[in-house]
mmCIF file of C-alpha atoms in Angstrom:
data_model
loop_
_atom_site.group_PDB
_atom_site.id
_atom_site.type_symbol
_atom_site.label_atom_id
_atom_site.label_comp_id
_atom_site.label_asym_id
_atom_site.label_seq_id
_atom_site.Cartn_x
_atom_site.Cartn_y
_atom_site.Cartn_z
ATOM 1 C CA MET A 1 -88.430 199.121 114.039
ATOM 2 C CA ALA A 2 -84.874 199.806 112.707
ATOM 3 C CA ASP A 3 -82.067 200.344 115.161
ATOM 4 C CA ARG A 4 -80.782 203.842 115.504
ATOM 5 C CA PRO A 5 -77.246 204.406 114.141
ATOM 6 C CA SER A 6 -74.544 205.233 116.690
ATOM 7 C CA GLU A 7 -73.239 208.702 117.229
ATOM 8 C CA GLU A 8 -69.982 207.586 115.703
ATOM 9 C CA HIS A 9 -71.627 206.830 112.440
ATOM 10 C CA ARG A 10 -73.250 210.266 112.382
ATOM 11 C CA SER A 11 -69.895 211.970 113.126
ATOM 12 C CA GLY A 12 -68.177 210.048 110.403
ATOM 13 C CA SER A 13 -70.740 211.273 107.920
ATOM 14 C CA GLU A 14 -70.079 214.850 108.829
ATOM 15 C CA GLU A 15 -66.302 214.391 108.400
ATOM 16 C CA GLY A 16 -66.487 213.387 104.780
ATOM 17 C CA ASP A 17 -64.538 215.367 102.237
ATOM 18 C CA GLY A 18 -67.818 216.518 100.575
ATOM 19 C CA ASP A 19 -66.765 215.518 97.061
ATOM 20 C CA GLY A 20 -69.807 213.238 96.546
ATOM 21 C CA ALA A 21 -67.872 210.070 97.126
ATOM 22 C CA SER A 22 -69.778 207.019 98.655
ATOM 23 C CA PRO A 23 -69.851 206.779 102.460
ATOM 24 C CA ARG A 24 -67.470 204.724 104.263
ATOM 25 C CA PRO A 25 -68.390 201.114 104.971
ATOM 26 C CA GLY A 26 -70.240 200.781 108.278
ATOM 27 C CA SER A 27 -71.294 204.421 108.374
ATOM 28 C CA SER A 28 -74.985 205.780 108.100
ATOM 29 C CA SER A 29 -76.311 207.811 105.134
ATOM 30 C CA ILE A 30 -79.457 209.228 107.082
ATOM 31 C CA SER A 31 -79.168 212.799 108.281
ATOM 32 C CA ASP A 32 -80.451 214.060 111.629
ATOM 33 C CA GLU A 33 -83.341 215.886 109.914
ATOM 34 C CA GLU A 34 -84.479 212.737 108.092
ATOM 35 C CA TRP A 35 -84.233 210.727 111.280
ATOM 36 C CA ALA A 36 -86.386 213.220 113.193
ATOM 37 C CA LYS A 37 -89.064 213.118 110.471
ATOM 38 C CA PHE A 38 -89.008 209.315 110.580
ATOM 39 C CA LEU A 39 -89.625 209.335 114.322
ATOM 40 C CA GLN A 40 -92.549 211.788 113.959
ATOM 41 C CA ASP A 41 -94.232 209.688 111.241
ATOM 42 C CA SER A 42 -93.793 206.560 113.310
ATOM 43 C CA GLU A 43 -95.410 208.172 116.352
ATOM 44 C CA ARG A 44 -98.436 209.303 114.279
ATOM 45 C CA GLU A 45 -98.910 205.822 112.893
ATOM 46 C CA ILE A 46 -98.773 204.370 116.387
ATOM 47 C CA ALA A 47 -101.342 206.912 117.657
ATOM 48 C CA SER A 48 -103.736 206.246 114.790
ATOM 49 C CA ALA A 49 -103.496 202.511 114.980
ATOM 50 C CA PRO A 50 -106.832 200.811 115.636
ATOM 51 C CA LYS A 51 -107.670 200.059 119.192
ATOM 52 C CA GLU A 52 -109.584 197.090 120.432
ATOM 53 C CA PRO A 53 -113.272 198.071 120.995
ATOM 54 C CA SER A 54 -114.673 197.997 124.494
ATOM 55 C CA ALA A 55 -117.133 195.348 125.666
ATOM 56 C CA ARG A 56 -120.077 197.869 125.494
ATOM 57 C CA ALA A 57 -119.139 198.886 121.945
ATOM 58 C CA ARG A 58 -119.065 195.220 120.886
ATOM 59 C CA MET A 59 -122.508 194.685 122.496
ATOM 60 C CA VAL A 60 -124.102 197.704 120.732
ATOM 61 C CA THR A 61 -122.588 196.693 117.398
ATOM 62 C CA GLU A 62 -123.936 193.168 117.714
ATOM 63 C CA ARG A 63 -127.428 194.450 118.646
ATOM 64 C CA LEU A 64 -127.526 196.761 115.609
ATOM 65 C CA ARG A 65 -126.300 193.963 113.349
ATOM 66 C CA GLN A 66 -129.126 191.707 114.563
ATOM 67 C CA ARG A 67 -131.774 194.454 114.030
ATOM 68 C CA GLU A 68 -130.458 195.070 110.526
ATOM 69 C CA ALA A 69 -130.697 191.363 109.772
ATOM 70 C CA ARG A 70 -134.368 191.462 110.850
ATOM 71 C CA GLY A 71 -135.031 194.552 108.687
ATOM 72 C CA GLU A 72 -135.714 196.788 111.726
ATOM 73 C CA LEU A 73 -132.844 199.214 111.401
ATOM 74 C CA PRO A 74 -134.152 202.759 110.561
ATOM 75 C CA GLU A 75 -132.605 204.683 107.686
ATOM 76 C CA SER A 76 -129.895 207.163 108.554
ATOM 77 C CA TRP A 77 -131.150 210.726 109.138
ATOM 78 C CA ARG A 78 -128.374 211.924 106.885
ATOM 79 C CA ALA A 79 -129.789 209.985 103.936
ATOM 80 C CA GLY A 80 -132.961 212.188 103.635
ATOM 81 C CA PRO A 81 -136.595 211.014 103.222
ATOM 82 C CA SER A 82 -137.312 207.766 101.476
ATOM 83 C CA PRO A 83 -139.086 207.670 98.087
ATOM 84 C CA GLN A 84 -142.253 206.539 99.847
ATOM 85 C CA GLU A 85 -142.132 209.531 102.174
ATOM 86 C CA ILE A 86 -141.551 211.896 99.246
ATOM 87 C CA GLN A 87 -144.591 210.508 97.409
ATOM 88 C CA GLY A 88 -146.677 210.735 100.588
ATOM 89 C CA ARG A 89 -145.731 214.368 101.151
ATOM 90 C CA ALA A 90 -146.514 215.275 97.535
ATOM 91 C CA ALA A 91 -149.922 213.619 97.803
ATOM 92 C CA ARG A 92 -150.669 215.491 101.032
ATOM 93 C CA LYS A 93 -149.693 218.788 99.376
ATOM 94 C CA ARG A 94 -151.993 218.046 96.449
ATOM 95 C CA ARG A 95 -154.871 217.265 98.799
ATOM 96 C CA LEU A 96 -154.176 220.428 100.791
ATOM 97 C CA TRP A 97 -154.254 222.531 97.595
ATOM 98 C CA ALA A 98 -157.527 220.901 96.567
ATOM 99 C CA ILE A 99 -159.064 221.848 99.931
ATOM 100 C CA ILE A 100 -157.548 225.310 100.408
ATOM 101 C CA GLY A 101 -156.330 226.444 97.002
ATOM 102 C CA VAL A 102 -159.663 226.681 95.151
ATOM 103 C CA PRO A 103 -161.403 228.841 97.815
ATOM 104 C CA VAL A 104 -158.324 231.073 97.934
ATOM 105 C CA VAL A 105 -158.433 231.564 94.151
ATOM 106 C CA ILE A 106 -162.146 232.423 94.322
ATOM 107 C CA ALA A 107 -161.571 234.888 97.159
ATOM 108 C CA VAL A 108 -158.737 236.588 95.279
ATOM 109 C CA ALA A 109 -160.913 236.898 92.161
ATOM 110 C CA VAL A 110 -163.802 238.410 94.127
ATOM 111 C CA VAL A 111 -161.543 240.932 95.867
ATOM 112 C CA ALA A 112 -159.939 241.824 92.525
ATOM 113 C CA MET A 113 -163.367 242.650 91.093
ATOM 114 C CA LYS A 114 -164.505 244.450 94.215
ATOM 115 C CA PRO A 115 -161.648 245.684 96.452
ATOM 116 C CA SER A 116 -164.114 247.437 98.753
ATOM 117 C CA LEU A 117 -164.840 244.011 100.316
ATOM 118 C CA LEU A 118 -161.539 244.294 102.117
ATOM 119 C CA PRO A 119 -161.615 246.177 105.426
ATOM 120 C CA GLY A 120 -160.172 249.664 105.367
ATOM 121 C CA ASP A 121 -158.604 251.008 102.208
ATOM 122 C CA PRO A 122 -155.661 248.694 101.381
ATOM 123 C CA PHE A 123 -155.342 249.853 97.778
ATOM 124 C CA GLY A 124 -155.691 253.573 98.409
ATOM 125 C CA SER A 125 -158.982 253.907 96.562
ATOM 126 C CA GLY A 126 -160.002 256.825 98.729
ATOM 127 C CA GLU A 127 -163.379 255.324 99.610
ATOM 128 C CA SER A 128 -164.395 255.722 103.225
ATOM 129 C CA GLU A 129 -166.280 253.084 105.153
ATOM 130 C CA ALA A 130 -169.354 255.265 104.701
ATOM 131 C CA GLY A 131 -168.903 254.847 100.950
ATOM 132 C CA ALA A 132 -169.494 251.833 98.780
ATOM 133 C CA SER A 133 -169.335 249.445 101.743
ATOM 134 C CA ALA A 134 -172.190 251.159 103.672
ATOM 135 C CA SER A 135 -174.766 248.632 104.871
ATOM 136 C CA PRO A 136 -178.249 249.003 103.332
ATOM 137 C CA LEU A 137 -181.062 250.124 105.607
ATOM 138 C CA PRO A 138 -183.902 247.724 106.412
ATOM 139 C CA ALA A 139 -187.171 248.338 104.607
ATOM 140 C CA GLU A 140 -189.257 251.216 105.890
ATOM 141 C CA THR A 141 -192.320 249.881 107.724
ATOM 142 C CA ALA A 142 -193.610 253.080 109.381
ATOM 143 C CA ALA A 143 -193.306 256.826 108.968
ATOM 144 C CA PRO A 144 -189.915 258.063 110.211
ATOM 145 C CA THR A 145 -189.934 260.359 113.215
ATOM 146 C CA ARG A 146 -187.134 262.601 111.955
ATOM 147 C CA ALA A 147 -184.932 263.335 108.985
ATOM 148 C CA PRO A 148 -181.929 261.097 108.215
ATOM 149 C CA GLU A 149 -178.785 261.978 110.120
ATOM 150 C CA ALA A 150 -176.189 264.187 108.518
ATOM 151 C CA VAL A 151 -173.676 262.423 106.273
ATOM 152 C CA ASP A 152 -170.011 263.364 105.960
ATOM 153 C CA PRO A 153 -169.822 265.853 103.076
ATOM 154 C CA GLN A 154 -168.398 264.144 100.010
ATOM 155 C CA THR A 155 -168.468 265.179 96.387
ATOM 156 C CA PRO A 156 -170.440 262.756 94.201
ATOM 157 C CA THR A 157 -168.510 261.267 91.283
ATOM 158 C CA LEU A 158 -169.300 259.109 88.277
ATOM 159 C CA ASP A 159 -168.041 256.077 90.189
ATOM 160 C CA ARG A 160 -169.814 257.049 93.432
ATOM 161 C CA PRO A 161 -172.824 259.179 92.465
ATOM 162 C CA PHE A 162 -174.450 258.857 95.904
ATOM 163 C CA ALA A 163 -171.413 259.872 97.949
ATOM 164 C CA GLY A 164 -172.368 262.285 100.727
ATOM 165 C CA SER A 165 -176.063 261.388 100.491
ATOM 166 C CA PRO A 166 -178.295 259.473 102.934
ATOM 167 C CA ALA A 167 -179.562 257.621 99.857
ATOM 168 C CA LEU A 168 -176.279 255.723 99.717
ATOM 169 C CA GLN A 169 -177.838 253.237 102.148
ATOM 170 C CA TRP A 170 -181.183 253.114 100.360
ATOM 171 C CA ALA A 171 -182.305 250.293 98.116
ATOM 172 C CA ASP A 172 -181.539 250.244 94.403
ATOM 173 C CA GLY A 173 -184.502 250.977 92.170
ATOM 174 C CA ALA A 174 -187.452 248.587 92.287
ATOM 175 C CA ALA A 175 -185.860 246.644 95.160
ATOM 176 C CA GLY A 176 -186.959 249.514 97.399
ATOM 177 C CA ILE A 177 -190.650 249.002 96.590
ATOM 178 C CA VAL A 178 -191.553 246.182 98.964
ATOM 179 C CA LEU A 179 -195.181 245.051 99.052
ATOM 180 C CA PRO A 180 -196.977 244.322 102.322
ATOM 181 C CA LYS A 181 -198.515 240.901 102.748
ATOM 182 C CA ALA A 182 -201.987 240.870 101.190
ATOM 183 C CA THR A 183 -205.048 239.912 103.226
ATOM 184 C CA PRO A 184 -208.786 239.854 102.338
ATOM 185 C CA ILE A 185 -210.564 243.222 102.676
ATOM 186 C CA GLY A 186 -214.375 243.283 102.926
ATOM 187 C CA SER A 187 -215.766 241.565 99.852
ATOM 188 C CA LEU A 188 -212.378 241.520 98.164
ATOM 189 C CA SER A 189 -210.334 238.346 98.271
ATOM 190 C CA LYS A 190 -206.664 238.114 99.130
ATOM 191 C CA ALA A 191 -205.892 237.699 95.420
ATOM 192 C CA GLN A 192 -207.749 240.926 94.563
ATOM 193 C CA VAL A 193 -205.884 242.859 97.249
ATOM 194 C CA GLU A 194 -202.623 241.397 95.970
ATOM 195 C CA GLN A 195 -203.589 242.583 92.483
ATOM 196 C CA ALA A 196 -204.128 246.120 93.754
ATOM 197 C CA LEU A 197 -200.691 246.092 95.390
ATOM 198 C CA GLN A 198 -198.998 244.740 92.277
ATOM 199 C CA GLN A 199 -200.687 247.319 90.038
ATOM 200 C CA THR A 200 -199.552 250.086 92.380
ATOM 201 C CA ARG A 201 -195.998 248.806 92.229
ATOM 202 C CA LYS A 202 -196.149 248.648 88.434
ATOM 203 C CA LEU A 203 -197.321 252.254 88.251
ATOM 204 C CA LEU A 204 -194.539 253.437 90.592
ATOM 205 C CA ILE A 205 -191.814 251.604 88.691
ATOM 206 C CA ASP A 206 -192.872 252.741 85.248
ATOM 207 C CA SER A 207 -193.480 256.318 86.395
ATOM 208 C CA ASN A 208 -190.245 256.821 88.329
ATOM 209 C CA LEU A 209 -187.687 254.133 87.482
ATOM 210 C CA ASP A 210 -188.156 252.925 83.921
ATOM 211 C CA PRO A 211 -185.220 254.182 81.783
ATOM 212 C CA ALA A 212 -187.516 255.032 78.860
ATOM 213 C CA THR A 213 -189.763 257.144 81.077
ATOM 214 C CA LEU A 214 -186.736 258.925 82.556
ATOM 215 C CA ARG A 215 -185.588 259.746 79.013
ATOM 216 C CA GLY A 216 -188.891 261.483 78.353
ATOM 217 C CA GLU A 217 -190.686 258.679 76.531
ATOM 218 C CA ARG A 218 -194.307 257.788 77.055
ATOM 219 C CA PRO A 219 -194.916 255.756 80.285
ATOM 220 C CA THR A 220 -197.220 253.254 78.612
ATOM 221 C CA ALA A 221 -197.163 250.652 81.396
ATOM 222 C CA ALA A 222 -198.077 253.195 84.060
ATOM 223 C CA LEU A 223 -200.978 254.565 82.031
ATOM 224 C CA SER A 224 -202.248 251.046 81.341
ATOM 225 C CA VAL A 225 -202.985 250.241 84.996
ATOM 226 C CA ILE A 226 -205.162 253.355 85.567
ATOM 227 C CA GLU A 227 -208.919 252.897 85.461
ATOM 228 C CA PRO A 228 -209.902 253.884 81.878
ATOM 229 C CA ARG A 229 -213.139 255.426 83.224
ATOM 230 C CA GLN A 230 -211.001 258.225 84.711
ATOM 231 C CA LYS A 231 -211.081 260.068 81.418
ATOM 232 C CA GLU A 232 -210.422 263.533 82.840
ATOM 233 C CA LEU A 233 -207.254 262.408 84.586
ATOM 234 C CA LEU A 234 -205.978 260.481 81.577
ATOM 235 C CA ASP A 235 -206.657 263.423 79.253
ATOM 236 C CA LYS A 236 -204.699 265.721 81.569
ATOM 237 C CA LEU A 237 -201.762 263.313 81.747
ATOM 238 C CA ASN A 238 -201.720 262.703 77.983
ATOM 239 C CA THR A 239 -201.794 266.439 77.274
ATOM 240 C CA GLY A 240 -198.957 267.010 79.713
ATOM 241 C CA LEU A 241 -196.856 264.365 78.005
ATOM 242 C CA SER A 242 -197.382 265.847 74.539
ATOM 243 C CA LYS A 243 -197.846 269.584 75.248
ATOM 244 C CA PRO A 244 -196.764 270.354 78.802
ATOM 245 C CA ASP A 245 -197.639 273.653 80.483
ATOM 246 C CA LYS A 246 -198.393 274.898 83.972
ATOM 247 C CA GLU A 247 -201.895 273.385 83.969
ATOM 248 C CA HIS A 248 -200.790 270.138 82.340
ATOM 249 C CA ASP A 249 -197.541 269.230 84.078
ATOM 250 C CA PRO A 250 -196.567 265.554 83.655
ATOM 251 C CA LEU A 251 -194.078 265.901 86.533
ATOM 252 C CA GLY A 252 -197.016 265.591 88.909
ATOM 253 C CA MET A 253 -197.057 261.867 88.122
ATOM 254 C CA PHE A 254 -193.864 261.064 86.175
ATOM 255 C CA SER A 255 -190.112 261.707 86.581
ATOM 256 C CA ARG A 256 -188.633 262.889 83.275
ATOM 257 C CA PHE A 257 -185.360 264.440 82.102
ATOM 258 C CA ASN A 258 -184.541 265.975 78.753
ATOM 259 C CA PRO A 259 -182.206 263.459 77.041
ATOM 260 C CA LYS A 260 -180.615 266.300 75.066
ATOM 261 C CA GLU A 261 -179.425 267.855 78.304
ATOM 262 C CA LEU A 262 -179.058 265.151 80.944
ATOM 263 C CA ARG A 263 -178.498 261.489 81.550
ATOM 264 C CA LEU A 264 -178.222 259.308 84.629
ATOM 265 C CA ALA A 265 -174.786 258.936 86.208
ATOM 266 C CA GLY A 266 -174.753 255.162 86.112
ATOM 267 C CA SER A 267 -177.858 253.003 86.058
ATOM 268 C CA VAL A 268 -179.055 253.158 89.669
ATOM 269 C CA VAL A 269 -181.846 255.287 91.138
ATOM 270 C CA LYS A 270 -182.096 255.052 94.925
ATOM 271 C CA THR A 271 -185.517 254.317 96.415
ATOM 272 C CA ARG A 272 -187.019 254.427 99.892
ATOM 273 C CA GLY A 273 -190.597 254.331 101.127
ATOM 274 C CA ARG A 274 -193.475 252.153 102.172
ATOM 275 C CA MET A 275 -196.842 250.891 100.995
ATOM 276 C CA THR A 276 -199.919 250.223 103.119
ATOM 277 C CA PHE A 277 -203.558 249.361 102.445
ATOM 278 C CA LYS A 278 -206.912 249.598 104.148
ATOM 279 C CA ALA A 279 -210.594 249.095 103.396
ATOM 280 C CA GLY A 280 -212.250 251.765 101.235
ATOM 281 C CA GLU A 281 -215.792 253.070 101.356
ATOM 282 C CA GLN A 282 -216.979 251.511 98.093
ATOM 283 C CA ALA A 283 -216.318 247.801 98.630
ATOM 284 C CA SER A 284 -212.729 248.519 97.801
ATOM 285 C CA VAL A 285 -209.149 248.463 98.994
ATOM 286 C CA VAL A 286 -207.249 251.751 99.142
ATOM 287 C CA VAL A 287 -203.480 251.513 98.701
ATOM 288 C CA HIS A 288 -201.334 254.312 100.123
ATOM 289 C CA ALA A 289 -197.835 254.682 98.605
ATOM 290 C CA ASP A 290 -195.176 257.104 99.880
ATOM 291 C CA TYR A 291 -191.777 256.871 98.141
ATOM 292 C CA THR A 292 -188.734 259.061 97.566
ATOM 293 C CA PHE A 293 -186.502 258.628 94.504
ATOM 294 C CA VAL A 294 -182.969 260.036 94.158
ATOM 295 C CA TYR A 295 -181.615 260.622 90.640
ATOM 296 C CA PRO A 296 -177.865 261.245 90.035
ATOM 297 C CA LEU A 297 -177.356 263.171 86.787
ATOM 298 C CA VAL A 298 -174.652 264.519 84.494
ATOM 299 C CA ARG A 299 -174.823 266.863 81.539
ATOM 300 C CA VAL A 300 -174.547 265.440 78.050
ATOM 301 C CA ASP A 301 -173.187 268.665 76.513
ATOM 302 C CA LYS A 302 -169.794 268.024 78.074
ATOM 303 C CA ASP A 303 -167.152 266.017 76.221
ATOM 304 C CA VAL A 304 -166.170 264.301 79.445
ATOM 305 C CA PRO A 305 -168.856 264.922 82.089
ATOM 306 C CA THR A 306 -167.438 264.903 85.587
ATOM 307 C CA GLU A 307 -169.854 266.850 87.797
ATOM 308 C CA VAL A 308 -172.753 264.895 89.273
ATOM 309 C CA SER A 309 -175.896 266.606 90.552
ATOM 310 C CA ARG A 310 -178.827 264.909 92.297
ATOM 311 C CA THR A 311 -182.560 265.553 92.072
ATOM 312 C CA ILE A 312 -184.813 264.145 94.804
ATOM 313 C CA VAL A 313 -188.503 263.448 94.137
ATOM 314 C CA ARG A 314 -190.986 262.306 96.769
ATOM 315 C CA ARG A 315 -194.354 260.958 95.612
ATOM 316 C CA VAL A 316 -197.471 260.208 97.637
ATOM 317 C CA LEU A 317 -200.415 258.402 95.997
ATOM 318 C CA ASP A 318 -203.736 256.948 97.083
ATOM 319 C CA LEU A 319 -205.028 254.288 94.673
ATOM 320 C CA GLU A 320 -208.246 252.319 94.884
ATOM 321 C CA LEU A 321 -209.425 249.012 93.522
ATOM 322 C CA SER A 322 -213.172 248.380 93.843
ATOM 323 C CA ASP A 323 -215.103 245.134 93.753
ATOM 324 C CA PRO A 324 -216.304 244.742 90.118
ATOM 325 C CA ALA A 325 -219.194 242.624 91.341
ATOM 326 C CA LYS A 326 -220.679 245.640 93.139
ATOM 327 C CA TYR A 327 -219.467 248.672 91.155
ATOM 328 C CA ALA A 328 -219.151 249.589 87.492
ATOM 329 C CA VAL A 329 -215.362 249.415 87.288
ATOM 330 C CA THR A 330 -212.854 247.788 85.001
ATOM 331 C CA PRO A 331 -211.603 244.562 86.635
ATOM 332 C CA GLY A 332 -207.932 244.717 87.571
ATOM 333 C CA LYS A 333 -207.584 248.485 87.053
ATOM 334 C CA ILE A 334 -206.881 250.973 89.834
ATOM 335 C CA ALA A 335 -208.392 254.428 90.240
ATOM 336 C CA VAL A 336 -206.100 257.300 91.208
ATOM 337 C CA ARG A 337 -207.751 259.111 94.113
ATOM 338 C CA LYS A 338 -204.845 261.384 95.013
ATOM 339 C CA PHE A 339 -201.318 262.090 93.766
ATOM 340 C CA ASP A 340 -198.867 264.603 95.141
ATOM 341 C CA ARG A 341 -195.155 265.247 94.816
ATOM 342 C CA ASP A 342 -192.301 267.267 96.283
ATOM 343 C CA ILE A 343 -189.252 267.955 94.118
ATOM 344 C CA GLY A 344 -185.821 268.919 95.425
ATOM 345 C CA ASN A 345 -183.176 270.528 93.216
ATOM 346 C CA SER A 346 -185.032 271.442 90.041
ATOM 347 C CA ALA A 347 -185.522 274.823 88.390
ATOM 348 C CA CYS A 348 -188.524 276.766 89.691
ATOM 349 C CA ASP A 349 -191.459 277.647 87.455
ATOM 350 C CA VAL A 350 -190.236 275.772 84.364
ATOM 351 C CA TYR A 351 -193.080 273.869 82.706
ATOM 352 C CA ASP A 352 -191.516 272.040 79.775
ATOM 353 C CA GLY A 353 -192.299 268.604 81.198
ATOM 354 C CA PHE A 354 -188.731 267.915 82.443
ATOM 355 C CA LEU A 355 -186.796 268.161 85.698
ATOM 356 C CA HIS A 356 -183.813 270.537 85.675
ATOM 357 C CA PRO A 357 -181.234 270.085 88.455
ATOM 358 C CA SER A 358 -178.708 272.819 89.124
ATOM 359 C CA PHE A 359 -174.951 272.321 88.713
ATOM 360 C CA SER A 360 -172.148 274.317 90.280
ATOM 361 C CA THR A 361 -170.423 274.832 86.924
ATOM 362 C CA ALA A 362 -171.971 276.788 84.095
ATOM 363 C CA GLY A 363 -173.731 274.895 81.332
ATOM 364 C CA THR A 364 -174.997 275.904 77.926
ATOM 365 C CA SER A 365 -177.121 279.002 77.408
ATOM 366 C CA ALA A 366 -180.059 276.708 76.590
ATOM 367 C CA ASP A 367 -180.215 275.282 80.136
ATOM 368 C CA PRO A 368 -183.419 276.538 81.825
ATOM 369 C CA THR A 369 -182.739 278.480 85.003
ATOM 370 C CA GLY A 370 -186.300 279.317 86.070
ATOM 371 C CA ALA A 371 -187.393 281.851 88.634
ATOM 372 C CA PRO A 372 -185.398 282.440 91.822
ATOM 373 C CA PRO A 373 -186.642 280.327 94.758
ATOM 374 C CA THR A 374 -188.946 282.125 97.177
ATOM 375 C CA GLY A 375 -189.980 279.363 99.548
ATOM 376 C CA PRO A 376 -188.329 278.067 102.727
ATOM 377 C CA THR A 377 -185.278 275.845 102.943
ATOM 378 C CA THR A 378 -186.256 272.203 103.275
ATOM 379 C CA ASP A 379 -184.530 268.828 103.562
ATOM 380 C CA PRO A 380 -185.609 266.673 100.593
ATOM 381 C CA TYR A 381 -184.562 263.529 102.482
ATOM 382 C CA ASP A 382 -186.914 264.246 105.402
ATOM 383 C CA ARG A 383 -189.729 261.710 105.090
ATOM 384 C CA SER A 384 -191.137 262.381 108.554
ATOM 385 C CA LYS A 385 -193.312 265.324 107.433
ATOM 386 C CA ASP A 386 -196.549 265.269 105.519
ATOM 387 C CA LEU A 387 -196.440 266.767 102.040
ATOM 388 C CA ASP A 388 -199.373 269.013 102.874
ATOM 389 C CA GLU A 389 -197.119 271.038 105.177
ATOM 390 C CA ASN A 390 -195.720 274.224 103.593
ATOM 391 C CA ARG A 391 -197.608 273.397 100.405
ATOM 392 C CA ASP A 392 -198.525 277.001 99.574
ATOM 393 C CA GLU A 393 -195.172 278.601 100.380
ATOM 394 C CA GLY A 394 -193.800 278.412 96.839
ATOM 395 C CA CYS A 395 -190.659 276.922 95.333
ATOM 396 C CA GLY A 396 -187.906 276.852 97.923
ATOM 397 C CA VAL A 397 -184.307 275.695 98.258
ATOM 398 C CA VAL A 398 -182.926 272.430 99.558
ATOM 399 C CA SER A 399 -180.543 272.072 102.477
ATOM 400 C CA ARG A 400 -178.712 269.182 100.819
ATOM 401 C CA THR A 401 -178.841 266.967 97.781
#
């Protein structure tokens, strides 16, 4: 370190004549400010000079150096994951997507097609839990003891034609016609009893659910299962289909709507009922069928039909299949012993061979209106009562549709 100049040298510098001449020999050319800065820089250098490490520091350093030489030293946390770790994480993500991603995509697609699967109403569709998500009722195995409970009043629409109806929870179409398990009856085998049940089901479907029949066309399949020896019945039905009148009304057996006036709102007819069988008196099996069908309808004379009206038809039939080995019958055909019906929401005393539901809005002048109802108010969904009750009290009104 350089010696500090004496005070005399500094005084001599200050006494110069200030004309820029060289300093006197033996005097200093460093000012007090420069000297102070020199001392400060020197002190910083001394403070930052390396110190000798402690014994513990030397021991730790040596231990780390030995581990590094053996390849055991872990990578610094500041350096980030290694390439191997990055590849491992990417592979795990791909496996996770393969396990979770595909089911998630399927679930999203299903919910997109049918949002009602989600609980509540997350998309504001306006459908209540008693709407499209209502659980279907189990099959009817015995006569109900009372009418279905009241349903929250809702206006049926094209998208939800059974809104506000107990039929919302009924089966769709032919799915509601469930056959009992066949067993042998008298001289009839199990297969023959099964045939009687199947023929009954075929008649019910073609008479009440087949789209062609509902459009007013000839119910060929239904007619084909009836015993051809029942000529009087078949003549009456055929006349009713071609030239209907009060005495020849095809609605006693078939559900029909005038295609020039009405069409189904959608493609579903709701069905509920039951089928039973027992031994007949003539080496036969007698099948008893009791079913109610609910038809949602719209007018076709409207440019954009919006109002939906429902007609409810209950049918009760007794059909018999006799043993062809003991009686002169046509094998595989069933004889109609009884057929009855109760119709809710159709014009009274109109015998043109079609059902005519009422609508709240006015239709065309050609729409049949029929006679005013004179009978009692009934619930068309009440399946607990026998159809023979109130049979002679005339055409009445319905408490709900």
